[in-house]
Amino acid sequence: MTTEQLWQPSADTIADANMTHFLQQVNADHQQTLANYHDLYQWSLDDNETFWSMIWDYFQVIGDKGATVVKNKDKLPGAKWFPQASLNFAENMLRHRDDKVALVFRGENGARQQLTYSELYQQVAQFAEGLKQQGVSKGDRVAAMMPNCIETIVAMLATTSLGAIWSSCSPDFGVQGVLDRFGQIEPKVLLTVDGYFYNGKNLNIKDKVADIVSQLDTVECVVVVNFSDQSDTLAGDTVVGYDAFIDNDARNIEFVTTDFNHPLYIMFSSGTTGVPKCIVHGAGGTLLQHLKEHGLHTDLRAEDTLFYFTTCGWMMWNWLVSGLAHGATLVLFDGSPFAPEPEFLWDVAEQEGITVFGTSAKYLAALEKAGVKPRESHQLDKLRAILTTGSVLPPESFDYVYRDIKTDLCLSSISGGTDIVSCFALGCPILPVYRGELQCRGLGLAVAIYNENGEAIRGKKGELVCENSFPCMPVGFWNDDDGQRYFNAYFARFKNTWAHGDFAELTDHDGVIIYGRSDAVLNPGGVRIGTAEIYRQVEKIDAVLESIAVGQQIDDDERVVLFVKLRDGITLDDDLRQQIKKTIRANATPRHVPAIILQVRDIPRTISGKIVELAVRQVIHGETVNNTDALANPEALNEFRDRPELQQE
C-alpha cells in the first residue's frame, strides 16, 4: 500500500536530533556504521542487551546498574532485566533542582499555578515527611483520586521517593469503579479533593469519597486537597487537609533505594468486561523506557515545554510526568478541553509556549468537526510536535493537523498502552510522516505482525506482537501469585511472544498502521475488518459526530451493525443511510458496508475516553455488562438495548 508523505524533517533537524546523537554514539562506542533510524532499530534488536545498557548510561541514570543486564532474556514471561541494579525513580525525576519552571497548571476555570524545580523538590520533601509520619514505607500503597494538578505529582514523587507504590484515578470515577481498583490493592493513604471542575460546573465529591472510604478498610489517612473551594467538605477522624498533612520543616528527601523491578505503579485495565486487572510496573523498566521515548523518540530536552491532555486515570499521565527527568517544563490541564471554548487548549499552547502538544485522536476529530483552525487564530511558532493516542488517528486527521494547525511539525501517532505504560510504535524526529501511519517501531522492541498461524507478515493485517523481552514488561499482576492471569493476558496465544491485542499492519517503509483492537475486529463472511476502517469513512460525513460498529451474530455468520451519533437537529433517514453506505463502499470494500445503521444519542466510552465496542456487542446480544462503573457514561448503553431493528426471527 502506497501512502502519501506529509512531512520530512529538515537536514538541520535531523543533525540536531537526540536520536542522531545517540546513533553517532553507538557508532563510536561499538564500532558500528549505522546510517539511519532503520539501521539503529535493527541494531537495538540484534544487540539488545548492549542497547538497554547504553540507554542507562546515555541518560545518566542515578543508581547502580549492576554487572548483569538480563537473566533468562529469551523467556517470556520470565526474563529479569538488570537483576542486580538499584535506584530510586523519584530521585531520577528530581535530579534538576534549579529555578527553572518544572510544572504549570492550567484549569478550565482560568486558574494558573507554577512551580520551579527547586520548589518542586521542597514540596516533595514536605509531603514525603508527612507520609513517613503516617507510617508509609517501602512497599505500601498510596492511592489518589485526583485531578491533573500539581499536588498529584508532588504526592506521587513523595510516595515513590519512599519506595512506596503509587496508584491513581480521576475524581469522575464512580464509587464502584474506585472500589474495584483500590479495593484490590489495599492502600494505606488516600489522596483526594473537595471537588473538581468540568464543563463549567464545580462538582462536590464529598459524599462519593465518604462512601468509598467507608469501604476501604485499609485506609488509615485521607488527605484532602482544597482544589475547588467547596465549603462542604469531607470530615472524619482519618481526614486531614493537605496543608496540615505536609511537614513544612522538611528540607531534604531521603530517597529509598529499590531493586530495578520493585513495584512503582499499579495501573488498571479498563475493566469493561469484569473487575480491572491490576498491572504492576517496575521502577527501573518504567524509567528506562520513558527516558528512551522522551529523549529519543520525542526529542525532549530541558528547553522544551511538554503538554499532554490526560487525566490521572490514564497511563498518559504517568508518561507525561516522566518528562521531569529531562528537565522540561510540564503543562498540566484539568477540565473539559472544550470549556469555555473549543479553542481553549490552543490558548494555553500559545500562552505557555508549548513545544510538544499531546492529545487524543478523538479530540482532534472533534476540533475539526467544530471548525477550529488554530493555524489562523493562534501563534504556534514554538510548536514542533503533536502526539496523539487513545484510539486510531485516521488519515483525515493527519490532513487536518497539517492543513489547519501547522504545516511544519512532526505529527506522531503513538500506540502501546497501560499494559506497558509506554509505546510499541511511536514517533521519530528523523523520519518522515506518512499519512495514516505511526512512524516507527520503538527501539529495543521486536514488534512484528502475525497472521493467525503465528507467522510474521508485512503489508497485511494481523496481530501486533513483540517477539523479545523488554525492561518495561509488567512485573506482573497484583494478587496473581502463580502468574497465571498475567500469562493468559499476553503470552497464551503465541509461544514465547507478547500478543498485544491490536489489529495492525507493518508497511514497506517500516511504519505501522493500527486498525483497532483485535477483540473488536469484525468478521462478516470470515473476512477480518478493523473497526477504525469504518469509522474513518463514516466520520468524514459532516452530519456524523461519532460512530461505533459491532458484529452481531446471526445464523452462522456475523453482520456489521453501525450506530451513529449525529449533529443536533439531524435525524437519520434513508438518504443519510445511503450516503453512509455509499461512502464506505467507495472508499473501503463492500464487506465494510454495515447491514444495519441506527441512530443513538451518545456513544459509551471509558473514563479515559475510549469507545467500548465490546460492551455494546454484549448489550445487543442480551448479555450483561459486568462493570459499568468503568464507563464515563454508562447510561448510554440503554440506547443499544432491545433495539427492535436488531431482533432476529
XYZ file of C-alpha atoms in Angstrom, residues 3-649:
647
model
C 0.840 6.252 1.408
C 1.496 9.950 0.971
C 4.429 11.593 2.721
C 3.164 14.654 4.583
C 6.264 15.914 6.375
C 10.009 15.486 6.136
C 12.409 16.735 8.810
C 14.960 19.234 7.573
C 18.649 18.367 7.383
C 19.290 20.649 10.370
C 16.526 18.985 12.389
C 17.987 15.550 11.686
C 21.522 16.646 12.500
C 20.479 18.232 15.800
C 18.160 15.445 16.980
C 18.934 13.451 20.105
C 18.242 10.337 18.028
C 21.072 11.264 15.655
C 23.459 11.978 18.525
C 22.583 8.619 20.074
C 23.171 6.841 16.746
C 26.572 8.516 16.449
C 27.399 7.437 19.994
C 26.535 3.837 19.119
C 28.817 4.014 16.089
C 31.659 5.479 18.150
C 31.346 3.186 21.157
C 30.527 -0.081 19.420
C 32.329 0.110 16.056
C 29.103 0.279 14.076
C 28.349 2.020 10.757
C 24.678 2.770 11.344
C 23.383 5.289 8.800
C 19.743 5.900 9.721
C 16.935 5.031 12.094
C 16.222 1.691 10.448
C 19.847 0.617 10.976
C 19.683 1.781 14.584
C 16.434 -0.085 15.183
C 17.867 -3.327 13.824
C 20.998 -2.924 15.941
C 18.845 -2.352 19.040
C 17.326 -5.796 18.429
C 20.494 -7.612 17.365
C 22.480 -6.305 20.326
C 19.570 -5.848 22.693
C 21.494 -6.084 25.960
C 24.044 -3.510 24.853
C 21.248 -1.218 23.710
C 19.430 -1.158 27.055
C 22.695 -0.854 28.976
C 23.549 2.116 26.784
C 20.167 3.761 27.464
C 21.044 3.630 31.177
C 24.440 5.242 30.542
C 23.386 7.727 27.856
C 20.722 9.280 30.064
C 22.934 9.046 33.174
C 20.504 7.145 35.353
C 21.115 7.806 39.041
C 21.657 4.386 40.593
C 23.811 1.278 40.432
C 23.397 -0.623 37.155
C 24.989 -3.835 38.380
C 27.091 -6.212 36.330
C 24.308 -8.240 34.685
C 21.989 -6.702 32.102
C 19.452 -9.525 31.870
C 18.773 -13.063 33.037
C 16.603 -15.503 31.062
C 16.492 -12.946 28.250
C 14.587 -15.180 25.839
C 11.912 -16.293 28.286
C 8.533 -14.551 28.004
C 7.485 -14.200 30.735
C 10.442 -14.857 32.992
C 13.193 -12.530 31.765
C 14.749 -10.403 34.528
C 16.325 -7.156 33.373
C 19.094 -5.547 35.445
C 18.674 -8.075 38.279
C 21.467 -6.502 40.373
C 20.522 -2.865 39.766
C 19.280 -0.450 42.404
C 17.814 3.043 42.049
C 15.035 5.367 43.112
C 12.553 6.541 40.487
C 11.718 9.853 42.172
C 15.388 10.722 42.565
C 15.761 10.488 38.795
C 12.698 12.692 38.307
C 14.080 15.276 40.756
C 17.659 15.416 39.527
C 17.089 19.026 38.423
C 16.735 21.378 41.407
C 17.180 24.845 39.931
C 14.850 27.803 39.415
C 13.612 26.684 36.013
C 9.841 26.167 35.848
C 9.023 22.473 36.287
C 5.212 22.490 36.381
C 2.499 24.811 35.122
C -1.108 24.045 36.000
C -3.972 25.423 33.932
C -7.616 24.817 34.845
C -10.689 25.236 32.720
C -11.863 27.880 35.218
C -8.874 30.077 34.386
C -6.679 29.009 37.313
C -2.909 29.081 36.773
C -0.140 27.924 39.099
C 3.517 27.162 38.545
C 6.356 25.540 40.434
C 10.107 25.643 39.812
C 12.278 22.548 40.087
C 13.679 23.755 43.413
C 10.162 24.401 44.734
C 9.011 21.007 43.485
C 11.852 19.284 45.360
C 10.914 21.195 48.500
C 7.226 20.304 48.287
C 8.014 16.641 47.640
C 10.243 16.624 50.731
C 7.392 18.064 52.815
C 4.812 15.539 51.569
C 7.258 12.640 51.916
C 7.829 13.555 55.544
C 4.070 13.611 56.073
C 3.831 10.119 54.597
C 6.628 8.866 56.845
C 4.914 10.280 59.908
C 1.798 8.420 58.790
C 3.826 5.201 58.749
C 4.121 4.789 54.971
C 7.207 2.822 53.990
C 8.637 0.733 51.182
C 6.006 -1.438 49.514
C 2.971 0.354 50.989
C 0.343 1.656 48.589
C -0.753 5.266 48.278
C -3.846 5.811 46.144
C -5.095 9.059 44.646
C -8.466 10.109 43.310
C -7.234 13.394 41.943
C -7.406 15.954 39.141
C -4.332 16.502 36.970
C -2.839 19.160 39.234
C 0.486 19.971 40.873
C -0.361 18.315 44.208
C -0.905 14.981 42.441
C 2.606 14.970 41.012
C 4.079 16.085 44.342
C 2.328 13.208 46.119
C 3.404 10.649 43.503
C 7.046 11.682 43.744
C 6.886 11.696 47.536
C 5.343 8.212 47.532
C 7.915 6.738 45.185
C 10.788 8.514 46.951
C 9.989 6.217 49.907
C 9.821 3.101 47.756
C 6.054 3.010 48.255
C 3.712 2.198 45.374
C 1.504 4.752 43.602
C -1.900 4.242 42.005
C -4.306 6.889 40.754
C -7.632 7.564 39.116
C -9.555 10.728 38.298
C -12.304 12.187 40.532
C -15.034 11.474 37.981
C -14.798 7.716 38.636
C -17.883 6.205 40.227
C -17.862 4.610 43.666
C -17.759 1.032 42.407
C -15.147 1.892 39.784
C -12.840 3.192 42.513
C -13.527 0.255 44.824
C -12.913 -2.239 42.022
C -9.455 -0.725 41.633
C -8.239 0.438 45.016
C -10.071 -2.299 46.901
C -7.730 -4.842 45.319
C -4.504 -3.074 46.263
C -5.378 -2.059 49.868
C -3.895 1.445 50.120
C -2.735 2.904 53.432
C -3.275 6.540 52.380
C -5.865 8.041 50.027
C -5.315 11.459 48.448
C -8.369 13.273 47.097
C -10.003 16.687 46.614
C -13.017 18.606 47.853
C -14.337 18.824 44.300
C -13.334 19.436 40.697
C -14.325 21.499 37.679
C -15.739 20.114 34.460
C -17.564 21.811 31.617
C -18.335 24.909 33.657
C -19.502 23.044 36.771
C -17.932 22.905 40.224
C -18.625 19.332 41.332
C -18.579 18.386 45.033
C -17.471 14.786 45.638
C -17.687 14.704 49.449
C -20.429 12.069 49.598
C -18.786 9.898 46.990
C -15.439 9.953 48.792
C -17.127 9.216 52.138
C -18.823 6.186 50.583
C -15.526 4.962 49.121
C -13.555 5.461 52.340
C -16.182 3.609 54.357
C -15.492 0.532 52.228
C -11.686 0.767 52.037
C -10.773 -0.750 55.401
C -7.018 -0.383 54.936
C -7.042 3.408 54.519
C -5.610 4.976 57.680
C -5.491 8.560 56.425
C -7.447 10.575 53.845
C -5.596 13.676 52.632
C -7.907 16.274 51.086
C -6.646 18.990 48.732
C -8.687 22.203 48.639
C -8.990 22.244 44.847
C -12.395 23.771 44.127
C -13.069 25.814 47.298
C -16.029 23.722 48.396
C -17.304 24.863 51.781
C -18.933 21.483 52.413
C -16.012 19.054 52.547
C -15.227 15.611 53.885
C -14.853 15.204 57.640
C -13.864 12.349 59.919
C -11.197 11.016 62.269
C -8.959 9.879 59.419
C -9.382 13.026 57.301
C -6.697 15.714 57.185
C -6.225 18.718 54.929
C -3.245 18.756 52.560
C -1.650 21.768 54.254
C -1.928 20.115 57.677
C -0.571 16.791 56.398
C 2.720 18.069 54.991
C 5.709 18.866 57.194
C 6.738 22.436 56.434
C 10.071 21.984 58.204
C 11.258 19.191 55.890
C 14.123 20.265 53.634
C 15.681 17.121 52.206
C 14.460 13.864 50.735
C 15.956 10.582 51.884
C 15.469 8.564 48.711
C 14.874 4.876 49.443
C 16.780 2.655 47.064
C 14.803 -0.133 45.407
C 15.503 -3.044 43.107
C 15.081 -2.464 39.385
C 11.808 -4.438 39.359
C 10.427 -3.031 42.600
C 6.771 -2.017 42.037
C 6.422 1.650 41.137
C 2.891 1.965 39.751
C -0.206 -0.189 39.936
C -2.327 0.586 36.894
C -5.614 -0.871 35.761
C -7.150 -2.285 32.623
C -10.347 -0.567 31.518
C -12.432 -3.145 33.353
C -15.411 -3.061 30.996
C -15.662 -6.864 30.881
C -15.035 -7.551 34.570
C -13.027 -6.341 37.538
C -9.974 -4.422 36.232
C -6.627 -6.203 36.093
C -4.065 -4.648 38.474
C -0.968 -4.242 36.309
C 2.235 -3.728 38.309
C 5.023 -1.717 36.667
C 8.585 -1.693 37.966
C 10.634 1.386 38.793
C 13.611 0.648 36.558
C 11.781 -0.552 33.471
C 9.389 2.388 33.526
C 12.287 4.821 33.935
C 14.413 3.390 31.099
C 11.510 3.127 28.680
C 10.317 6.676 29.355
C 13.845 8.078 29.103
C 14.109 6.411 25.696
C 10.691 7.534 24.470
C 11.001 11.111 25.692
C 14.673 11.657 24.968
C 14.983 9.877 21.622
C 11.555 9.334 20.070
C 10.102 12.689 21.204
C 13.442 14.577 21.129
C 12.627 16.102 24.517
C 15.116 18.498 26.099
C 15.283 20.835 29.081
C 14.235 23.804 26.938
C 11.007 22.077 25.889
C 7.506 22.617 27.260
C 5.602 19.319 27.192
C 1.823 19.038 27.393
C -0.465 16.036 27.279
C -4.237 16.269 27.626
C -4.875 13.465 30.103
C -6.453 12.606 33.420
C -4.775 10.794 36.307
C -6.763 7.696 35.392
C -4.979 7.252 32.050
C -1.422 5.967 31.591
C -0.503 9.067 29.601
C -0.409 10.934 32.930
C 2.354 8.627 34.159
C 4.104 9.036 30.803
C 3.828 12.823 30.936
C 5.300 13.088 34.441
C 8.491 11.336 33.343
C 9.345 14.406 31.279
C 10.726 15.812 34.541
C 13.769 13.554 34.160
C 14.858 15.658 31.168
C 14.359 18.977 32.938
C 11.484 20.019 30.672
C 8.557 22.184 31.756
C 5.330 20.183 32.031
C 1.959 21.824 31.436
C -0.913 20.183 33.340
C -4.551 20.770 32.442
C -7.692 19.630 34.197
C -11.253 20.053 32.972
C -13.104 19.883 29.697
C -10.910 20.677 26.677
C -13.899 22.488 25.144
C -14.660 24.737 28.128
C -15.162 27.593 27.938
C -14.452 27.438 24.168
C -13.171 24.744 21.767
C -10.014 26.802 21.213
C -9.052 26.862 24.917
C -6.178 24.374 24.808
C -4.668 26.305 21.914
C -4.860 29.454 24.009
C -2.841 27.530 26.591
C -0.415 26.299 23.940
C 0.240 29.835 22.745
C 0.456 31.401 26.201
C 2.745 28.752 27.687
C 4.919 28.255 24.600
C 4.157 24.551 24.331
C 6.625 22.788 22.030
C 5.223 19.237 22.265
C 1.406 19.012 22.370
C -0.120 15.642 23.238
C -3.774 14.736 22.922
C -6.222 12.076 21.752
C -7.390 11.213 18.267
C -10.982 11.959 19.303
C -10.017 15.464 20.419
C -8.545 16.267 17.004
C -11.613 14.861 15.253
C -13.902 16.949 17.477
C -11.828 20.069 16.780
C -12.181 19.567 13.055
C -15.937 18.996 13.372
C -16.160 22.231 15.368
C -14.375 24.124 12.610
C -11.410 25.109 14.803
C -8.346 26.242 12.820
C -5.539 27.110 15.244
C -3.215 27.984 12.369
C -5.425 31.004 11.611
C -6.157 32.070 15.193
C -3.035 31.342 17.253
C 0.704 31.961 17.214
C 2.232 28.495 17.428
C 5.810 29.293 16.428
C 7.284 27.155 19.207
C 5.144 24.089 18.500
C 7.304 21.407 16.858
C 5.453 18.170 17.561
C 1.945 16.853 18.124
C 1.471 13.437 19.744
C -1.794 11.566 19.633
C -3.073 8.290 21.067
C -6.090 6.740 22.802
C -7.618 5.484 19.569
C -6.644 5.219 15.926
C -5.731 8.536 14.277
C -7.412 8.360 10.860
C -5.646 9.688 7.739
C -8.131 12.564 7.539
C -6.937 13.820 10.939
C -3.376 13.862 9.602
C -4.697 16.150 6.843
C -6.441 18.338 9.405
C -3.310 18.811 11.504
C -1.111 19.847 8.581
C -3.810 21.951 6.947
C -5.372 23.697 9.953
C -2.874 23.541 12.833
C 0.673 23.791 11.450
C 2.484 22.646 8.329
C 5.957 22.229 9.809
C 5.784 19.832 12.724
C 6.242 16.157 13.466
C 2.831 14.509 13.897
C 3.436 11.331 15.869
C 0.589 8.925 16.340
C 1.713 6.636 19.169
C 0.375 3.296 20.365
C 1.035 0.982 23.286
C -0.956 1.252 26.440
C -1.430 0.688 30.121
C -0.028 -2.823 29.688
C 3.495 -1.450 29.120
C 2.927 2.150 30.362
C 4.533 3.221 27.088
C 4.527 2.514 23.342
C 5.242 -0.272 20.888
C 5.010 2.086 17.908
C 5.532 5.828 18.039
C 7.269 8.885 16.600
C 10.758 9.573 15.373
C 12.120 13.098 14.779
C 14.470 11.979 11.986
C 11.870 10.097 9.926
C 9.165 11.438 7.590
C 5.478 11.344 8.470
C 3.257 9.271 6.185
C -0.459 9.806 6.065
C -2.286 7.438 8.420
C 0.864 5.772 9.778
C 2.753 5.604 13.032
C 6.317 6.481 12.101
C 8.218 3.534 13.533
C 8.531 0.665 15.965
C 10.146 1.567 19.285
C 13.868 0.984 19.761
C 14.675 -2.268 21.505
C 11.247 -3.802 20.891
C 10.983 -6.594 18.309
C 7.499 -5.618 17.144
C 6.009 -7.764 14.406
C 2.639 -8.516 12.820
C 1.499 -12.149 12.913
C -1.143 -13.964 10.948
C -3.402 -16.431 12.733
C -0.735 -19.139 12.393
C 1.872 -17.086 14.218
C 3.845 -16.237 11.066
C 5.332 -12.761 10.605
C 3.728 -10.825 7.749
C 4.209 -7.422 6.134
C 1.742 -5.400 4.098
C -1.156 -7.404 5.512
C -3.325 -7.027 8.593
C -2.705 -9.182 11.613
C -1.907 -9.320 15.315
C 0.621 -6.889 16.760
C 3.163 -8.810 18.838
C 6.560 -8.335 20.442
C 8.997 -11.191 19.967
C 11.556 -10.253 22.611
C 11.547 -9.422 26.299
C 11.990 -5.790 27.352
C 12.576 -3.939 30.635
C 9.125 -2.301 30.898
C 7.152 -5.526 30.726
C 4.921 -5.579 33.806
C 6.388 -7.077 36.948
C 3.105 -8.990 36.974
C -0.461 -8.582 38.196
C -1.291 -7.741 41.810
C -2.503 -10.767 43.788
C -1.592 -13.144 40.956
C 0.817 -15.311 42.917
C 1.236 -18.067 40.341
C 1.376 -15.620 37.426
C -1.358 -17.416 35.513
C -3.558 -14.368 34.846
C -0.524 -12.437 33.650
C 0.477 -15.298 31.347
C -3.032 -15.667 29.960
C -3.304 -11.944 29.241
C -0.306 -11.688 26.926
C 1.536 -14.969 26.336
C -1.062 -17.702 25.921
C -1.747 -17.108 22.224
C 1.750 -17.277 20.710
C 4.569 -19.207 22.389
C 7.271 -17.029 23.952
C 5.749 -13.918 22.373
C 3.829 -10.929 23.736
C 0.459 -10.630 21.962
C -0.746 -7.091 22.479
C -4.316 -7.296 21.180
C -4.053 -4.724 18.382
C -5.059 -5.409 14.782
C -2.296 -3.805 12.740
C -0.098 -3.747 9.643
C 3.611 -3.188 9.040
C 4.227 -1.089 5.919
C 7.014 -1.311 3.349
C 8.867 1.636 4.892
C 8.553 0.198 8.419
C 5.646 2.330 9.521
C 2.742 0.853 11.467
C -0.986 1.165 10.783
C -3.368 0.334 13.622
C -6.872 -0.826 12.665
C -8.323 -1.189 16.153
C -8.367 -3.717 18.947
C -8.243 -7.358 17.921
C -11.134 -8.250 20.206
C -13.297 -5.677 18.385
C -12.416 -6.880 14.880
C -15.456 -7.581 12.738
C -15.705 -10.853 10.849
C -18.538 -10.790 8.273
C -18.268 -13.742 5.923
C -14.972 -14.732 7.512
C -13.196 -11.509 6.444
C -11.496 -9.643 9.314
C -12.210 -5.904 9.358
C -10.806 -3.345 11.783
C -13.449 -1.008 13.171
C -11.202 2.007 12.555
C -11.529 1.367 8.807
C -15.266 2.011 9.095
C -15.023 4.963 11.486
C -12.597 6.679 9.147
C -15.155 6.745 6.336
C -18.297 7.405 8.370
C -16.872 10.339 10.261
C -15.955 12.103 7.027
C -19.656 12.838 6.708
C -20.474 16.215 8.221
C -23.741 15.076 9.802
C -21.965 12.338 11.801
C -20.215 13.346 15.003
C -19.168 9.868 16.084
C -19.859 6.207 15.409
C -19.390 2.725 16.812
C -19.505 -0.560 14.886
C -20.009 -4.059 16.256
C -20.656 -7.501 14.901
C -23.975 -9.205 15.582
C -24.129 -12.976 15.380
C -26.879 -14.085 13.030
C -27.298 -17.715 11.985
C -23.725 -18.961 11.402
C -22.350 -15.602 10.310
C -21.850 -12.087 11.600
C -23.397 -8.887 10.313
C -21.965 -5.430 10.848
C -24.174 -3.035 12.804
C -23.240 0.649 12.813
C -24.525 3.147 15.360
C -24.116 6.859 14.632
C -24.284 9.950 16.813
C -25.422 12.876 14.664
C -25.232 16.638 14.960
C -28.009 18.318 16.903
C -31.228 18.576 14.938
C -30.339 15.864 12.407
C -32.295 12.627 12.204
C -31.079 9.505 10.474
C -33.186 8.872 7.364
C -32.844 6.695 4.281
C -30.932 9.355 2.356
C -28.279 9.664 5.088
C -28.105 5.875 5.432
C -27.420 5.582 1.720
C -24.802 8.323 1.888
C -23.023 6.477 4.692
C -23.129 3.169 2.850
C -22.008 4.748 -0.408
C -19.070 6.464 1.277
C -17.936 3.244 2.950
C -18.338 1.163 -0.207
C -16.459 3.675 -2.373
C -13.531 4.089 -0.006
C -13.254 0.677 1.633
C -14.912 -2.525 0.336
C -18.451 -3.908 0.112
C -17.576 -6.109 3.111
C -17.198 -2.955 5.230
C -20.713 -1.729 4.487
C -22.901 -2.240 7.583
C -26.025 -4.354 7.240
C -27.873 -2.056 9.648
C -27.316 1.604 10.571
C -29.041 3.044 13.645
C -29.016 6.411 15.394
C -28.083 6.862 19.057
C -27.814 9.966 21.202
C -24.489 9.006 22.750
C -21.623 6.550 22.363
C -20.464 4.737 25.536
C -16.825 5.234 26.452
C -14.402 4.521 29.254
C -13.437 7.258 31.673
C -10.202 7.692 29.711
C -12.275 8.357 26.576
C -12.099 5.107 24.595
C -15.257 3.847 22.943
C -16.274 0.370 24.108
C -17.230 -1.904 21.243
C -17.217 -4.990 23.466
C -19.773 -3.571 25.880
C -22.080 -2.588 23.004
C -21.665 -6.023 21.472
C -22.642 -7.630 24.781
C -25.733 -5.432 25.089
C -27.077 -6.152 21.601
C -26.674 -9.878 22.282
C -28.614 -9.578 25.538
C -25.561 -10.223 27.686
C -24.701 -8.470 30.940
C -22.016 -5.799 31.035
C -20.286 -6.682 34.269
C -18.649 -3.405 35.161
C -20.480 -0.295 34.043
C -18.591 1.760 36.650
C -15.631 1.655 34.247
C -17.669 3.817 31.858
C -17.862 7.601 31.860
C -21.450 7.451 30.594
C -22.936 4.020 31.409
C -26.454 5.302 30.737
C -25.527 5.428 27.039
C -25.736 1.622 26.900
C -29.507 1.903 27.192
C -29.520 3.296 23.655
C -28.410 -0.105 22.344
C -30.538 -2.436 24.453
C -33.563 -4.241 22.988
C -33.488 -2.408 19.673
C -36.353 -3.866 17.613
C -34.317 -3.396 14.426
C -31.836 -5.982 15.710
C -34.307 -8.656 16.742
C -33.895 -11.910 14.877
C -36.819 -14.012 13.795
